[in-house]
Amino acid sequence: MGRNSIRSIQKLKDDGIPIVMMTAYDATSARLTEAAHIPIILVGDTLGMVVQGHASTIPVTLDQMIYHASIVSRVTHTALIVGDLPFMTYSIHAEQAMATATRMMQEGGVGAVKLEGGEAMAPTIRRIVAAGIPVMAHIGLTPQSVATFGGFRMQGKEEHSARQLITDALAVQDAGAFAVVLELLPSELTRIITSKLHIPTIGIGAGVHADGQVQVFHDVLGLFEEFIPKHTKRYAQIGNLIVQALSQYGAEVRDRQFPTDLHGVNMNADLVEKLLADDGNETD
Ligand code: KIV
């Protein structure tokens, strides 16, 4: 089986099969995600928060994104890999966006890029898609603009902003985006947008009506305690297990229970005798 493509993702929508997307940032998270048969892996700039420990995605650079994307692309075989374009690396002008998307695909090895923005970003999406690079759009709460939103807030609750989000969704589809992430929208607005589009919508904190869902690896596994979004469901508490395991390791080293002889390699007994008898001068 080859990799999922934008065509196979579209087919999922056409067949009414919910689309699953998960973030991953390194070899381990990517291999585990693929082992769970998740068809799309997003190398998201959320790595700024869950890997780098920043308070937002703003500090993440293109070189860092390419570094992580290239690892995830190299170790996976079936997932469609989508590489996020980080803050201010595509919104200054279309040529900048083209250069950024090119690097992400060529050096990051991804099958598609994701960028934030709706109607205003449509001409840029059109240029990138025309150049042969599939684009996933991202509207609603776009985290790179968190400062202008004044926090991680639900979008599209009023008529004006709801209408603008519908316009945004139609504009990115018309520009050639193969899918669109809807972040932090009321469930009904997601239903309306999804019904108007022929491309898949992938929700996060956007209710039950999207064609698919995306979540952050560290959130669903209980690996990130700084901030637990309301829309996250924790499927495991791996962080607690890790702390338990590491505490046991520390205790066993301190109690001289680890390592045991089973964890080491023995030397030839004659050689040991010889070395013990040695006066420190090397002999033949
Ligand atoms: O960067 C990211 O992980 C994202 C998802 C949360 C959609 O953009």
CSV table of C-alpha atoms and ligand atoms in Angstrom, one decimal:
chain,number,residue,atom,x,y,z
A,1,MET,CA,0.0,0.0,0.0
A,2,GLY,CA,1.3,3.4,-1.0
A,3,ARG,CA,0.7,6.7,0.8
A,4,ASN,CA,-2.7,8.3,1.1
A,5,SER,CA,-3.1,11.1,-1.3
A,6,ILE,CA,-5.4,14.1,-1.6
A,7,ARG,CA,-7.5,11.9,-3.9
A,8,SER,CA,-7.9,9.1,-1.3
A,9,ILE,CA,-8.8,11.7,1.3
A,10,GLN,CA,-11.5,13.2,-0.9
A,11,LYS,CA,-12.8,9.7,-1.5
A,12,LEU,CA,-13.3,9.3,2.2
A,13,LYS,CA,-15.5,12.3,2.2
A,14,ASP,CA,-17.4,11.2,-0.9
A,15,ASP,CA,-17.9,7.7,0.7
A,16,GLY,CA,-19.1,9.3,3.9
A,17,ILE,CA,-16.2,7.9,6.0
A,18,PRO,CA,-15.0,10.2,8.8
A,19,ILE,CA,-11.4,11.4,8.2
A,20,VAL,CA,-8.9,11.2,11.0
A,21,MET,CA,-5.9,13.4,11.3
A,22,MET,CA,-3.4,13.5,14.1
A,23,THR,CA,-0.3,15.7,14.7
A,24,ALA,CA,3.1,14.1,15.0
A,25,TYR,CA,6.5,15.8,15.3
A,26,ASP,CA,9.2,13.2,15.5
A,27,ALA,CA,10.0,9.6,14.6
A,28,THR,CA,8.4,8.0,17.6
A,29,SER,CA,5.1,10.0,17.5
A,30,ALA,CA,4.9,9.5,13.7
A,31,ARG,CA,5.5,5.7,13.9
A,32,LEU,CA,2.9,5.3,16.6
A,33,THR,CA,0.4,7.4,14.8
A,34,GLU,CA,0.9,5.4,11.6
A,35,ALA,CA,0.7,2.1,13.5
A,36,ALA,CA,-2.8,3.3,14.6
A,37,HIS,CA,-3.8,3.5,10.8
A,38,ILE,CA,-4.3,7.2,10.9
A,39,PRO,CA,-4.4,8.4,7.3
A,40,ILE,CA,-3.2,12.0,7.7
A,41,ILE,CA,-0.3,13.2,9.9
A,42,LEU,CA,0.0,16.9,10.4
A,43,VAL,CA,3.4,18.1,11.4
A,44,GLY,CA,1.7,21.1,13.1
A,45,ASP,CA,3.4,24.2,14.4
A,46,THR,CA,1.7,23.3,17.7
A,47,LEU,CA,5.2,21.7,18.2
A,48,GLY,CA,6.1,25.2,19.4
A,49,MET,CA,4.0,24.5,22.4
A,50,VAL,CA,4.1,20.8,23.0
A,51,VAL,CA,7.7,20.2,21.9
A,52,GLN,CA,9.5,23.5,22.4
A,53,GLY,CA,7.6,24.7,25.4
A,54,HIS,CA,6.6,28.1,24.1
A,55,ALA,CA,3.2,29.7,25.0
A,56,SER,CA,2.1,29.9,21.4
A,57,THR,CA,3.1,28.8,17.8
A,58,ILE,CA,4.5,32.3,16.9
A,59,PRO,CA,8.2,31.5,17.7
A,60,VAL,CA,8.4,28.5,15.4
A,61,THR,CA,10.7,28.9,12.4
A,62,LEU,CA,10.5,27.4,8.9
A,63,ASP,CA,13.8,25.6,9.4
A,64,GLN,CA,12.5,24.0,12.5
A,65,MET,CA,9.3,22.9,10.8
A,66,ILE,CA,11.3,21.5,7.9
A,67,TYR,CA,13.5,19.6,10.3
A,68,HIS,CA,10.5,17.9,12.0
A,69,ALA,CA,8.6,17.4,8.7
A,70,SER,CA,11.6,15.6,7.2
A,71,ILE,CA,11.8,13.2,10.1
A,72,VAL,CA,8.1,12.4,10.0
A,73,SER,CA,8.2,12.0,6.2
A,74,ARG,CA,11.2,9.7,6.3
A,75,VAL,CA,9.9,7.2,8.9
A,76,THR,CA,6.3,6.9,7.6
A,77,HIS,CA,5.0,4.9,4.6
A,78,THR,CA,1.3,5.2,4.4
A,79,ALA,CA,0.1,8.5,5.9
A,80,LEU,CA,-0.4,11.7,3.9
A,81,ILE,CA,2.1,14.1,5.6
A,82,VAL,CA,0.9,17.7,5.8
A,83,GLY,CA,3.5,20.3,6.9
A,84,ASP,CA,2.4,23.4,8.6
A,85,LEU,CA,3.8,26.7,7.3
A,86,PRO,CA,4.8,28.8,10.3
A,87,PHE,CA,4.0,32.4,11.3
A,88,MET,CA,4.9,35.1,8.7
A,89,THR,CA,6.6,32.7,6.3
A,90,TYR,CA,3.8,32.9,3.7
A,91,SER,CA,1.7,36.0,4.4
A,92,ILE,CA,4.0,38.8,3.4
A,93,HIS,CA,3.6,38.2,-0.4
A,94,ALA,CA,2.8,35.3,-2.7
A,95,GLU,CA,6.4,34.8,-3.8
A,96,GLN,CA,7.5,34.3,-0.2
A,97,ALA,CA,4.7,31.8,0.2
A,98,MET,CA,5.7,29.9,-2.9
A,99,ALA,CA,9.3,29.7,-1.7
A,100,THR,CA,8.2,28.6,1.7
A,101,ALA,CA,5.9,25.9,0.4
A,102,THR,CA,8.6,24.7,-2.0
A,103,ARG,CA,11.1,24.2,0.8
A,104,MET,CA,8.5,22.4,2.9
A,105,MET,CA,7.8,20.0,0.1
A,106,GLN,CA,11.3,19.6,-1.2
A,107,GLU,CA,13.3,19.5,2.1
A,108,GLY,CA,10.5,18.4,4.4
A,109,GLY,CA,9.3,15.7,2.1
A,110,VAL,CA,5.6,16.4,2.8
A,111,GLY,CA,2.7,15.6,0.5
A,112,ALA,CA,0.9,18.8,1.2
A,113,VAL,CA,1.2,22.0,3.2
A,114,LYS,CA,-1.2,23.7,5.6
A,115,LEU,CA,-1.6,27.5,6.0
A,116,GLU,CA,-3.8,29.7,8.0
A,117,GLY,CA,-6.3,32.2,6.5
A,118,GLY,CA,-9.4,32.4,4.5
A,119,GLU,CA,-10.6,34.8,1.7
A,120,ALA,CA,-7.5,37.0,2.1
A,121,MET,CA,-5.2,34.0,1.6
A,122,ALA,CA,-7.1,32.6,-1.4
A,123,PRO,CA,-4.8,34.2,-4.1
A,124,THR,CA,-1.8,32.7,-2.4
A,125,ILE,CA,-3.4,29.3,-2.1
A,126,ARG,CA,-4.2,29.5,-5.8
A,127,ARG,CA,-0.6,30.2,-6.7
A,128,ILE,CA,0.8,27.4,-4.6
A,129,VAL,CA,-1.7,24.8,-5.9
A,130,ALA,CA,-1.1,25.9,-9.5
A,131,ALA,CA,2.6,25.2,-8.8
A,132,GLY,CA,1.8,21.6,-7.9
A,133,ILE,CA,1.7,21.7,-4.1
A,134,PRO,CA,-1.5,20.6,-2.4
A,135,VAL,CA,-2.8,23.0,0.2
A,136,MET,CA,-4.9,22.4,3.3
A,137,ALA,CA,-6.4,25.6,4.5
A,138,HIS,CA,-7.2,26.5,8.1
A,139,ILE,CA,-9.9,29.0,9.2
A,140,GLY,CA,-11.7,29.9,12.4
A,141,LEU,CA,-9.4,30.3,15.3
A,142,THR,CA,-6.1,30.5,13.5
A,143,PRO,CA,-3.5,30.2,16.3
A,144,GLN,CA,-0.9,32.3,14.5
A,145,SER,CA,-3.3,35.3,14.9
A,146,VAL,CA,-4.0,34.6,18.5
A,147,ALA,CA,-2.8,38.1,19.4
A,148,THR,CA,-5.4,39.7,17.2
A,149,PHE,CA,-8.2,37.4,18.5
A,150,GLY,CA,-7.2,38.3,22.1
A,151,GLY,CA,-6.9,34.6,23.1
A,152,PHE,CA,-7.9,31.1,22.0
A,153,ARG,CA,-11.6,32.0,21.6
A,154,MET,CA,-14.5,30.5,19.7
A,155,GLN,CA,-15.0,32.2,16.3
A,156,GLY,CA,-18.2,32.8,14.2
A,157,LYS,CA,-20.7,33.2,17.0
A,158,GLU,CA,-22.1,36.4,15.6
A,159,GLU,CA,-23.8,36.8,12.2
A,160,HIS,CA,-21.1,38.9,10.6
A,161,SER,CA,-18.2,36.6,11.6
A,162,ALA,CA,-20.3,33.5,10.8
A,163,ARG,CA,-20.9,34.9,7.3
A,164,GLN,CA,-17.3,35.8,6.9
A,165,LEU,CA,-16.2,32.2,7.8
A,166,ILE,CA,-18.6,30.8,5.2
A,167,THR,CA,-17.1,33.2,2.6
A,168,ASP,CA,-13.6,32.1,3.8
A,169,ALA,CA,-14.4,28.4,3.4
A,170,LEU,CA,-15.8,28.9,-0.1
A,171,ALA,CA,-12.9,31.1,-1.1
A,172,VAL,CA,-10.2,28.6,-0.1
A,173,GLN,CA,-12.1,25.8,-1.8
A,174,ASP,CA,-12.4,27.9,-5.0
A,175,ALA,CA,-8.7,28.6,-4.8
A,176,GLY,CA,-7.9,24.9,-4.9
A,177,ALA,CA,-7.4,23.9,-1.3
A,178,PHE,CA,-8.0,20.1,-1.0
A,179,ALA,CA,-9.4,20.3,2.6
A,180,VAL,CA,-10.0,22.9,5.3
A,181,VAL,CA,-9.4,22.8,9.0
A,182,LEU,CA,-12.2,24.5,11.0
A,183,GLU,CA,-10.9,25.4,14.5
A,184,LEU,CA,-13.1,26.5,17.4
A,185,LEU,CA,-16.4,27.1,15.5
A,186,PRO,CA,-19.9,26.5,16.8
A,187,SER,CA,-21.2,23.1,15.8
A,188,GLU,CA,-24.0,24.5,13.6
A,189,LEU,CA,-21.7,26.7,11.7
A,190,THR,CA,-19.5,23.7,11.0
A,191,ARG,CA,-22.5,21.9,9.7
A,192,ILE,CA,-23.5,24.8,7.4
A,193,ILE,CA,-19.9,25.1,6.0
A,194,THR,CA,-19.5,21.4,5.6
A,195,SER,CA,-22.8,21.2,3.6
A,196,LYS,CA,-21.7,24.0,1.3
A,197,LEU,CA,-18.3,22.5,0.4
A,198,HIS,CA,-17.3,19.6,-1.7
A,199,ILE,CA,-13.8,19.3,-0.2
A,200,PRO,CA,-13.5,17.8,3.3
A,201,THR,CA,-13.7,19.9,6.5
A,202,ILE,CA,-11.6,18.7,9.4
A,203,GLY,CA,-12.7,20.1,12.7
A,204,ILE,CA,-10.9,20.8,16.0
A,205,GLY,CA,-13.2,22.2,18.7
A,206,ALA,CA,-15.8,22.6,15.9
A,207,GLY,CA,-18.4,20.1,16.9
A,208,VAL,CA,-19.6,16.8,15.4
A,209,HIS,CA,-20.5,17.9,11.9
A,210,ALA,CA,-17.1,18.2,10.2
A,211,ASP,CA,-16.0,15.5,7.7
A,212,GLY,CA,-13.1,14.7,9.9
A,213,GLN,CA,-11.3,15.5,13.1
A,214,VAL,CA,-7.8,16.5,14.0
A,215,GLN,CA,-6.2,16.4,17.5
A,216,VAL,CA,-2.8,17.1,19.0
A,217,PHE,CA,-0.8,14.0,19.8
A,218,HIS,CA,0.2,15.2,23.3
A,219,ASP,CA,-3.3,16.3,24.2
A,220,VAL,CA,-5.0,13.0,23.5
A,221,LEU,CA,-2.3,11.0,25.2
A,222,GLY,CA,-2.1,13.1,28.3
A,223,LEU,CA,1.4,14.3,27.7
A,224,PHE,CA,0.8,18.0,27.9
A,225,GLU,CA,-0.3,19.5,31.2
A,226,GLU,CA,0.2,23.2,30.6
A,227,PHE,CA,-3.1,23.8,29.0
A,228,ILE,CA,-5.9,21.3,28.3
A,229,PRO,CA,-8.3,22.5,25.6
A,230,LYS,CA,-12.0,21.8,26.3
A,231,HIS,CA,-12.3,20.1,22.9
A,232,THR,CA,-9.7,17.4,23.8
A,233,LYS,CA,-10.6,13.9,24.9
A,234,ARG,CA,-7.8,12.1,26.7
A,235,TYR,CA,-7.6,8.6,25.5
A,236,ALA,CA,-4.7,7.7,27.8
A,237,GLN,CA,-2.7,9.3,30.7
A,238,ILE,CA,0.7,8.4,29.3
A,239,GLY,CA,2.3,11.4,31.1
A,240,ASN,CA,1.4,9.9,34.5
A,241,LEU,CA,2.7,6.5,33.4
A,242,ILE,CA,6.0,8.0,32.3
A,243,VAL,CA,6.5,9.8,35.7
A,244,GLN,CA,5.7,6.6,37.5
A,245,ALA,CA,8.2,4.6,35.4
A,246,LEU,CA,10.9,7.3,35.7
A,247,SER,CA,10.4,7.5,39.5
A,248,GLN,CA,10.7,3.7,39.7
A,249,TYR,CA,13.9,3.8,37.7
A,250,GLY,CA,15.3,6.5,40.0
A,251,ALA,CA,14.4,4.6,43.1
A,252,GLU,CA,16.0,1.3,41.7
A,253,VAL,CA,19.2,3.0,40.9
A,254,ARG,CA,19.4,4.6,44.3
A,255,ASP,CA,18.6,1.2,46.0
A,256,ARG,CA,21.1,-0.5,43.7
A,257,GLN,CA,18.4,-2.7,42.3
A,258,PHE,CA,19.1,-1.6,38.8
A,259,PRO,CA,21.2,-2.5,36.9
A,260,THR,CA,21.5,-6.2,37.7
A,261,ASP,CA,24.0,-8.7,36.1
A,262,LEU,CA,21.3,-9.4,33.5
A,263,HIS,CA,21.7,-5.9,32.1
A,264,GLY,CA,25.5,-6.1,31.6
A,265,VAL,CA,28.1,-8.2,29.7
A,266,ASN,CA,30.7,-10.4,31.4
A,267,MET,CA,34.3,-10.5,30.5
A,268,ASN,CA,36.5,-13.5,29.9
A,269,ALA,CA,37.4,-14.8,33.4
A,270,ASP,CA,41.1,-15.3,32.5
A,271,LEU,CA,41.4,-11.8,31.2
A,272,VAL,CA,39.8,-10.5,34.4
A,273,GLU,CA,42.4,-12.4,36.5
A,274,LYS,CA,45.2,-11.0,34.3
A,275,LEU,CA,44.0,-7.4,34.6
A,276,LEU,CA,43.6,-7.8,38.4
A,277,ALA,CA,47.2,-9.1,38.7
A,278,ASP,CA,48.5,-6.4,36.5
A,279,ASP,CA,50.8,-3.8,38.1
A,280,GLY,CA,49.6,-1.1,35.8
A,281,ASN,CA,52.3,-1.6,33.1
A,282,GLU,CA,50.9,-3.0,29.9
A,283,THR,CA,52.6,-6.3,28.8
A,284,ASP,CA,52.3,-8.5,25.7
B,1,KIV,O1,-0.5,23.1,14.4
B,1,KIV,C1,-1.4,22.3,14.6
B,1,KIV,O2,-1.2,21.3,15.2
B,1,KIV,C2,-2.7,22.6,14.1
B,1,KIV,C3,-3.8,21.8,14.5
B,1,KIV,C4,-4.2,22.0,15.9
B,1,KIV,C5,-5.0,21.9,13.5
B,1,KIV,O3,-2.8,23.5,13.3
